[in-house]
Short mmCIF file of N, CA and C in Angstrom, two decimals:
data_model
loop_
_atom_site.label_atom_id
_atom_site.label_comp_id
_atom_site.label_asym_id
_atom_site.label_seq_id
_atom_site.Cartn_x
_atom_site.Cartn_y
_atom_site.Cartn_z
N MET A 16 53.92 206.98 82.59
CA MET A 16 54.21 205.63 83.03
C MET A 16 55.52 205.18 82.38
N ASN A 17 56.48 204.75 83.18
CA ASN A 17 57.76 204.25 82.69
C ASN A 17 57.68 202.75 82.42
N THR A 18 58.32 202.34 81.36
CA THR A 18 58.39 200.93 81.03
C THR A 18 59.78 200.41 81.36
N GLU A 19 59.85 199.35 82.13
CA GLU A 19 61.14 198.75 82.50
C GLU A 19 61.47 197.67 81.46
N CYS A 20 62.55 197.88 80.72
CA CYS A 20 62.94 196.97 79.65
C CYS A 20 64.20 196.19 79.97
N LYS A 21 64.68 196.24 81.19
CA LYS A 21 65.93 195.57 81.56
C LYS A 21 65.62 194.38 82.45
N PRO A 22 65.53 193.20 81.87
CA PRO A 22 65.28 192.03 82.72
C PRO A 22 66.50 191.73 83.58
N GLU A 23 66.26 191.18 84.75
CA GLU A 23 67.35 190.80 85.64
C GLU A 23 68.15 189.64 85.05
N GLN A 24 67.45 188.77 84.33
CA GLN A 24 68.11 187.63 83.72
C GLN A 24 67.32 187.14 82.53
N LEU A 25 68.00 186.42 81.64
CA LEU A 25 67.37 185.78 80.49
C LEU A 25 67.44 184.27 80.71
N GLU A 26 66.34 183.58 80.51
CA GLU A 26 66.32 182.14 80.71
C GLU A 26 66.24 181.46 79.35
N PHE A 27 67.17 180.52 79.13
CA PHE A 27 67.25 179.77 77.89
C PHE A 27 66.88 178.32 78.16
N GLN A 28 66.73 177.52 77.09
CA GLN A 28 66.43 176.11 77.27
C GLN A 28 67.54 175.46 78.09
N SER A 29 67.15 174.55 78.95
CA SER A 29 68.12 173.90 79.84
C SER A 29 68.98 172.90 79.08
N LEU A 30 70.05 172.49 79.72
CA LEU A 30 70.94 171.44 79.21
C LEU A 30 70.84 170.31 80.22
N GLY A 31 69.96 169.35 79.96
CA GLY A 31 69.70 168.31 80.94
C GLY A 31 69.08 168.95 82.17
N ARG A 32 69.68 168.69 83.34
CA ARG A 32 69.17 169.28 84.58
C ARG A 32 69.78 170.66 84.84
N ARG A 33 70.74 171.07 84.02
CA ARG A 33 71.43 172.34 84.23
C ARG A 33 70.62 173.48 83.62
N GLU A 34 70.30 174.48 84.42
CA GLU A 34 69.63 175.68 83.92
C GLU A 34 70.63 176.54 83.17
N VAL A 35 70.18 177.19 82.11
CA VAL A 35 71.02 178.11 81.35
C VAL A 35 70.39 179.49 81.49
N ILE A 36 71.10 180.35 82.21
CA ILE A 36 70.57 181.68 82.52
C ILE A 36 71.61 182.73 82.17
N GLY A 37 71.19 183.77 81.48
CA GLY A 37 72.05 184.90 81.20
C GLY A 37 71.78 186.00 82.21
N ARG A 38 72.82 186.41 82.91
CA ARG A 38 72.71 187.50 83.88
C ARG A 38 73.75 188.56 83.54
N PHE A 39 73.60 189.69 84.15
CA PHE A 39 74.47 190.81 83.82
C PHE A 39 75.20 191.34 85.06
N ASP A 40 75.53 190.43 85.97
CA ASP A 40 76.14 190.86 87.22
C ASP A 40 77.56 190.32 87.41
N GLY A 41 78.26 190.00 86.32
CA GLY A 41 79.66 189.59 86.41
C GLY A 41 79.82 188.10 86.56
N GLY A 42 80.89 187.70 87.15
CA GLY A 42 81.18 186.28 87.26
C GLY A 42 81.92 185.82 86.01
N ARG A 43 81.77 184.55 85.67
CA ARG A 43 82.42 184.02 84.48
C ARG A 43 81.79 184.65 83.26
N ILE A 44 82.58 185.36 82.47
CA ILE A 44 82.06 186.19 81.39
C ILE A 44 82.52 185.67 80.04
N THR A 45 81.65 185.81 79.04
CA THR A 45 82.00 185.46 77.67
C THR A 45 81.50 186.55 76.74
N SER A 46 82.18 186.72 75.63
CA SER A 46 81.72 187.66 74.62
C SER A 46 80.90 186.94 73.56
N ASP A 47 80.72 185.64 73.72
CA ASP A 47 80.01 184.83 72.72
C ASP A 47 78.61 184.44 73.19
N GLY A 48 78.02 185.22 74.07
CA GLY A 48 76.69 184.92 74.60
C GLY A 48 75.60 184.88 73.53
N GLY A 49 75.83 185.54 72.41
CA GLY A 49 74.86 185.51 71.32
C GLY A 49 74.67 184.11 70.77
N GLY A 50 75.64 183.25 70.99
CA GLY A 50 75.51 181.87 70.56
C GLY A 50 74.35 181.16 71.23
N LEU A 51 73.95 181.62 72.42
CA LEU A 51 72.80 181.02 73.09
C LEU A 51 71.54 181.18 72.26
N LEU A 52 71.42 182.29 71.56
CA LEU A 52 70.26 182.49 70.68
C LEU A 52 70.31 181.51 69.51
N LEU A 53 71.50 181.28 68.98
CA LEU A 53 71.63 180.30 67.90
C LEU A 53 71.25 178.90 68.39
N ARG A 54 71.67 178.57 69.61
CA ARG A 54 71.33 177.28 70.19
C ARG A 54 69.82 177.14 70.35
N GLU A 55 69.16 178.21 70.77
CA GLU A 55 67.71 178.19 70.90
C GLU A 55 67.04 177.87 69.57
N VAL A 56 67.51 178.52 68.52
CA VAL A 56 66.94 178.27 67.19
C VAL A 56 67.18 176.83 66.78
N ASP A 57 68.41 176.34 66.98
CA ASP A 57 68.70 174.96 66.60
C ASP A 57 67.89 173.96 67.41
N GLN A 58 67.64 174.24 68.69
CA GLN A 58 66.81 173.36 69.51
C GLN A 58 65.42 173.20 68.88
N ARG A 59 64.96 174.24 68.24
CA ARG A 59 63.61 174.21 67.65
C ARG A 59 63.57 173.61 66.26
N ILE A 60 64.62 173.85 65.45
CA ILE A 60 64.56 173.38 64.06
C ILE A 60 65.40 172.14 63.79
N GLY A 61 66.34 171.81 64.68
CA GLY A 61 67.14 170.59 64.54
C GLY A 61 68.10 170.58 63.37
N LEU A 62 68.59 171.73 62.97
CA LEU A 62 69.49 171.81 61.81
C LEU A 62 70.77 171.01 62.03
N LEU A 63 71.39 171.14 63.20
CA LEU A 63 72.67 170.46 63.45
C LEU A 63 72.50 168.94 63.47
N ASP A 64 71.39 168.46 63.98
CA ASP A 64 71.13 167.01 63.95
C ASP A 64 71.01 166.53 62.50
N ARG A 65 70.32 167.28 61.68
CA ARG A 65 70.17 166.90 60.26
C ARG A 65 71.50 166.96 59.53
N LEU A 66 72.30 167.97 59.83
CA LEU A 66 73.61 168.10 59.20
C LEU A 66 74.54 166.96 59.63
N ALA A 67 74.53 166.62 60.90
CA ALA A 67 75.37 165.53 61.40
C ALA A 67 74.98 164.20 60.77
N ALA A 68 73.71 164.02 60.45
CA ALA A 68 73.25 162.78 59.83
C ALA A 68 73.81 162.60 58.41
N CYS A 69 74.41 163.63 57.86
CA CYS A 69 75.00 163.55 56.52
C CYS A 69 76.36 162.86 56.53
N PHE A 70 76.90 162.56 57.70
CA PHE A 70 78.22 161.93 57.82
C PHE A 70 78.08 160.46 58.20
N THR A 71 78.99 159.66 57.70
CA THR A 71 79.10 158.28 58.11
C THR A 71 80.30 158.18 59.04
N ASP A 72 80.08 157.64 60.22
CA ASP A 72 81.14 157.57 61.23
C ASP A 72 81.79 156.20 61.19
N HIS A 73 83.03 156.13 60.71
CA HIS A 73 83.77 154.88 60.62
C HIS A 73 84.75 154.70 61.78
N ARG A 74 84.67 155.55 62.79
CA ARG A 74 85.62 155.46 63.89
C ARG A 74 85.28 154.28 64.80
N ASN A 75 86.27 153.85 65.57
CA ASN A 75 86.09 152.80 66.56
C ASN A 75 85.23 153.36 67.69
N PRO A 76 84.04 152.81 67.92
CA PRO A 76 83.14 153.37 68.94
C PRO A 76 83.75 153.43 70.34
N GLU A 77 84.70 152.55 70.64
CA GLU A 77 85.31 152.55 71.96
C GLU A 77 86.33 153.67 72.14
N SER A 78 86.69 154.32 71.04
CA SER A 78 87.68 155.40 71.09
C SER A 78 87.07 156.79 70.95
N ILE A 79 85.76 156.86 70.91
CA ILE A 79 85.07 158.13 70.62
C ILE A 79 84.68 158.85 71.90
N GLU A 80 85.09 160.10 72.03
CA GLU A 80 84.61 160.96 73.12
C GLU A 80 83.68 162.05 72.58
N HIS A 81 83.81 162.38 71.31
CA HIS A 81 83.00 163.44 70.70
C HIS A 81 82.19 162.82 69.57
N SER A 82 80.88 162.87 69.69
CA SER A 82 80.02 162.35 68.63
C SER A 82 80.16 163.22 67.37
N VAL A 83 79.74 162.68 66.24
CA VAL A 83 79.74 163.46 65.01
C VAL A 83 78.89 164.71 65.20
N ARG A 84 77.78 164.56 65.86
CA ARG A 84 76.89 165.71 66.09
C ARG A 84 77.62 166.79 66.90
N ASP A 85 78.39 166.37 67.93
CA ASP A 85 79.15 167.33 68.73
C ASP A 85 80.21 168.03 67.89
N LEU A 86 80.89 167.28 67.04
CA LEU A 86 81.93 167.88 66.19
C LEU A 86 81.33 168.86 65.20
N VAL A 87 80.22 168.48 64.59
CA VAL A 87 79.54 169.37 63.65
C VAL A 87 79.07 170.63 64.38
N ALA A 88 78.48 170.44 65.55
CA ALA A 88 78.00 171.60 66.32
C ALA A 88 79.15 172.52 66.71
N GLN A 89 80.25 171.95 67.17
CA GLN A 89 81.40 172.77 67.56
C GLN A 89 81.89 173.59 66.37
N ARG A 90 81.99 172.97 65.23
CA ARG A 90 82.50 173.67 64.05
C ARG A 90 81.52 174.74 63.57
N VAL A 91 80.24 174.41 63.51
CA VAL A 91 79.24 175.36 63.02
C VAL A 91 79.11 176.54 63.97
N TYR A 92 79.02 176.28 65.27
CA TYR A 92 78.94 177.39 66.22
C TYR A 92 80.21 178.24 66.16
N GLY A 93 81.35 177.59 66.03
CA GLY A 93 82.60 178.35 65.90
C GLY A 93 82.57 179.28 64.70
N LEU A 94 82.11 178.77 63.58
CA LEU A 94 82.01 179.60 62.37
C LEU A 94 81.02 180.75 62.58
N ALA A 95 79.87 180.43 63.16
CA ALA A 95 78.84 181.45 63.37
C ALA A 95 79.31 182.55 64.32
N LEU A 96 80.21 182.20 65.24
CA LEU A 96 80.72 183.19 66.20
C LEU A 96 81.96 183.90 65.69
N GLY A 97 82.37 183.61 64.45
CA GLY A 97 83.48 184.34 63.84
C GLY A 97 84.83 183.66 63.92
N TYR A 98 84.86 182.41 64.34
CA TYR A 98 86.12 181.66 64.44
C TYR A 98 86.23 180.77 63.20
N GLU A 99 86.71 181.33 62.12
CA GLU A 99 86.70 180.61 60.84
C GLU A 99 87.82 179.59 60.69
N ASP A 100 88.91 179.78 61.38
CA ASP A 100 90.06 178.89 61.22
C ASP A 100 89.99 177.73 62.19
N LEU A 101 90.33 176.54 61.71
CA LEU A 101 90.33 175.37 62.58
C LEU A 101 91.27 175.53 63.77
N ASN A 102 92.41 176.19 63.56
CA ASN A 102 93.36 176.32 64.67
C ASN A 102 92.80 177.17 65.81
N ASP A 103 91.74 177.94 65.58
CA ASP A 103 91.08 178.67 66.67
C ASP A 103 90.57 177.71 67.73
N HIS A 104 90.25 176.48 67.32
CA HIS A 104 89.66 175.52 68.24
C HIS A 104 90.67 174.94 69.22
N ASP A 105 91.96 175.17 69.00
CA ASP A 105 92.93 174.73 70.00
C ASP A 105 92.78 175.55 71.28
N ASP A 106 92.32 176.79 71.17
CA ASP A 106 91.98 177.58 72.35
C ASP A 106 90.51 177.42 72.73
N LEU A 107 89.64 177.37 71.72
CA LEU A 107 88.21 177.25 71.98
C LEU A 107 87.82 175.95 72.66
N ARG A 108 88.64 174.93 72.56
CA ARG A 108 88.29 173.64 73.16
C ARG A 108 88.17 173.74 74.68
N LYS A 109 88.67 174.83 75.27
CA LYS A 109 88.57 175.07 76.71
C LYS A 109 87.32 175.88 77.06
N ASP A 110 86.62 176.42 76.07
CA ASP A 110 85.55 177.39 76.27
C ASP A 110 84.27 176.73 76.77
N SER A 111 83.87 177.06 77.99
CA SER A 111 82.67 176.47 78.59
C SER A 111 81.39 176.91 77.89
N THR A 112 81.36 178.13 77.38
CA THR A 112 80.16 178.59 76.68
C THR A 112 79.98 177.80 75.38
N LEU A 113 81.05 177.61 74.63
CA LEU A 113 80.95 176.82 73.41
C LEU A 113 80.58 175.38 73.75
N ALA A 114 81.10 174.85 74.84
CA ALA A 114 80.74 173.49 75.27
C ALA A 114 79.26 173.41 75.58
N LEU A 115 78.71 174.45 76.19
CA LEU A 115 77.28 174.48 76.46
C LEU A 115 76.48 174.51 75.16
N LEU A 116 76.93 175.32 74.20
CA LEU A 116 76.24 175.39 72.92
C LEU A 116 76.22 174.02 72.24
N VAL A 117 77.35 173.33 72.30
CA VAL A 117 77.48 172.01 71.67
C VAL A 117 76.59 170.98 72.36
N GLY A 118 76.37 171.17 73.66
CA GLY A 118 75.54 170.24 74.42
C GLY A 118 76.33 169.32 75.34
N LYS A 119 77.57 169.69 75.62
CA LYS A 119 78.40 168.89 76.52
C LYS A 119 77.86 169.00 77.94
N ARG A 120 77.79 167.88 78.64
CA ARG A 120 77.35 167.87 80.04
C ARG A 120 78.47 168.32 80.97
N ASP A 121 79.70 168.00 80.63
CA ASP A 121 80.88 168.36 81.42
C ASP A 121 81.46 169.64 80.82
N LEU A 122 81.01 170.78 81.31
CA LEU A 122 81.38 172.06 80.70
C LEU A 122 82.83 172.48 80.92
N THR A 123 83.50 171.83 81.84
CA THR A 123 84.90 172.18 82.10
C THR A 123 85.86 171.11 81.58
N GLY A 124 85.35 169.97 81.17
CA GLY A 124 86.20 168.91 80.66
C GLY A 124 86.94 168.14 81.73
N GLU A 125 86.56 168.31 82.98
CA GLU A 125 87.26 167.66 84.08
C GLU A 125 87.03 166.15 84.11
N ARG A 126 86.00 165.66 83.45
CA ARG A 126 85.70 164.23 83.45
C ARG A 126 86.11 163.53 82.15
N ARG A 127 86.97 164.17 81.36
CA ARG A 127 87.44 163.56 80.12
C ARG A 127 88.18 162.26 80.43
N VAL A 128 88.16 161.30 79.53
CA VAL A 128 88.76 160.00 79.73
C VAL A 128 90.28 160.09 79.84
N ARG A 129 90.90 160.72 78.87
CA ARG A 129 92.36 160.83 78.87
C ARG A 129 92.79 162.00 79.73
N GLU A 130 93.73 161.77 80.61
CA GLU A 130 94.21 162.81 81.52
C GLU A 130 94.70 164.05 80.76
N GLN A 131 95.38 163.85 79.64
CA GLN A 131 95.91 164.98 78.88
C GLN A 131 94.81 165.86 78.27
N ASP A 132 93.58 165.34 78.18
CA ASP A 132 92.46 166.11 77.63
C ASP A 132 91.65 166.83 78.70
N ARG A 133 91.89 166.51 79.96
CA ARG A 133 91.10 167.11 81.04
C ARG A 133 91.30 168.61 81.07
N GLY A 134 90.20 169.30 81.31
CA GLY A 134 90.21 170.76 81.27
C GLY A 134 89.81 171.30 79.91
N ASN A 135 89.57 170.40 78.96
CA ASN A 135 89.17 170.76 77.60
C ASN A 135 87.90 170.00 77.24
N PRO A 136 86.74 170.61 77.40
CA PRO A 136 85.50 169.87 77.13
C PRO A 136 85.26 169.57 75.65
N LEU A 137 85.96 170.27 74.76
CA LEU A 137 85.69 170.14 73.33
C LEU A 137 86.86 169.53 72.57
N ALA A 138 86.63 169.28 71.30
CA ALA A 138 87.64 168.67 70.43
C ALA A 138 88.69 169.69 70.01
N ALA A 139 89.89 169.18 69.76
CA ALA A 139 90.99 170.01 69.24
C ALA A 139 90.84 170.17 67.73
N SER A 140 91.61 171.07 67.18
CA SER A 140 91.54 171.34 65.74
C SER A 140 91.86 170.09 64.92
N SER A 141 92.75 169.24 65.40
CA SER A 141 93.10 168.04 64.63
C SER A 141 91.91 167.11 64.48
N THR A 142 91.09 166.99 65.51
CA THR A 142 89.88 166.15 65.42
C THR A 142 88.89 166.76 64.45
N LEU A 143 88.70 168.06 64.53
CA LEU A 143 87.79 168.74 63.60
C LEU A 143 88.30 168.65 62.16
N ASN A 144 89.62 168.68 62.01
CA ASN A 144 90.21 168.55 60.68
C ASN A 144 89.85 167.18 60.08
N ARG A 145 89.89 166.14 60.91
CA ARG A 145 89.52 164.81 60.43
C ARG A 145 88.06 164.77 60.02
N LEU A 146 87.21 165.52 60.71
CA LEU A 146 85.80 165.60 60.33
C LEU A 146 85.67 166.18 58.93
N GLU A 147 86.41 167.22 58.65
CA GLU A 147 86.28 167.91 57.37
C GLU A 147 86.98 167.20 56.22
N TYR A 148 88.07 166.48 56.51
CA TYR A 148 88.87 165.93 55.42
C TYR A 148 89.09 164.42 55.51
N ALA A 149 88.32 163.74 56.32
CA ALA A 149 88.54 162.31 56.52
C ALA A 149 88.28 161.50 55.26
N GLY A 150 89.01 160.42 55.17
CA GLY A 150 88.79 159.47 54.08
C GLY A 150 88.14 158.22 54.61
N ILE A 151 87.95 157.27 53.74
CA ILE A 151 87.37 155.99 54.13
C ILE A 151 88.21 155.37 55.24
N GLY A 152 87.53 154.77 56.22
CA GLY A 152 88.22 154.14 57.32
C GLY A 152 88.44 155.07 58.50
N GLN A 153 88.16 156.35 58.32
CA GLN A 153 88.25 157.29 59.44
C GLN A 153 86.83 157.75 59.75
N LEU A 154 86.61 159.03 59.82
CA LEU A 154 85.28 159.52 60.14
C LEU A 154 84.33 159.32 58.97
N GLY A 155 84.81 159.48 57.78
CA GLY A 155 83.97 159.24 56.61
C GLY A 155 83.58 160.52 55.93
N PRO A 156 83.50 160.48 54.62
CA PRO A 156 83.17 161.68 53.85
C PRO A 156 81.69 162.04 53.99
N LEU A 157 81.39 163.26 53.62
CA LEU A 157 80.02 163.72 53.60
C LEU A 157 79.23 162.86 52.62
N GLN A 158 78.08 162.39 53.05
CA GLN A 158 77.23 161.55 52.22
C GLN A 158 76.03 162.38 51.75
N THR A 159 76.13 163.00 50.61
CA THR A 159 75.08 163.91 50.16
C THR A 159 73.78 163.18 49.89
N ASP A 160 73.81 161.90 49.60
CA ASP A 160 72.57 161.18 49.35
C ASP A 160 71.79 160.95 50.64
N ARG A 161 72.40 161.16 51.80
CA ARG A 161 71.73 160.99 53.08
C ARG A 161 71.20 162.30 53.64
N CYS A 162 71.45 163.41 52.99
CA CYS A 162 71.06 164.71 53.52
C CYS A 162 69.70 165.14 52.99
#
């Protein structure tokens, strides 16, 4: 008796109404598909939500397109996938798979508010840099007493 171990597709937790399915028949391809497994784990344990809660957001709410949670998720997933340098995110900000991992609804960035940001669903390295090094009056430093 032969055992068939090759599934036609892998089904992951959805993103809102959008199904997340891994298939092996071509189309839009990424080498970072392993990040979907990390997302599955985070969906269950809520690590990124807890980590994001460690920050105080001092930004003007009317100027925000990326929540602290989104910025933390983008940075953590980037690190986990081997993109250790912030400047990697100047290219990664276009990556639909990373946008899916972060939880962005607009995976292509076509609905971004500023025209110059359209086509980039994620934050640029400068925004992530402010997350990591912000002072009072900006995003806010890590609050260890809240973690």
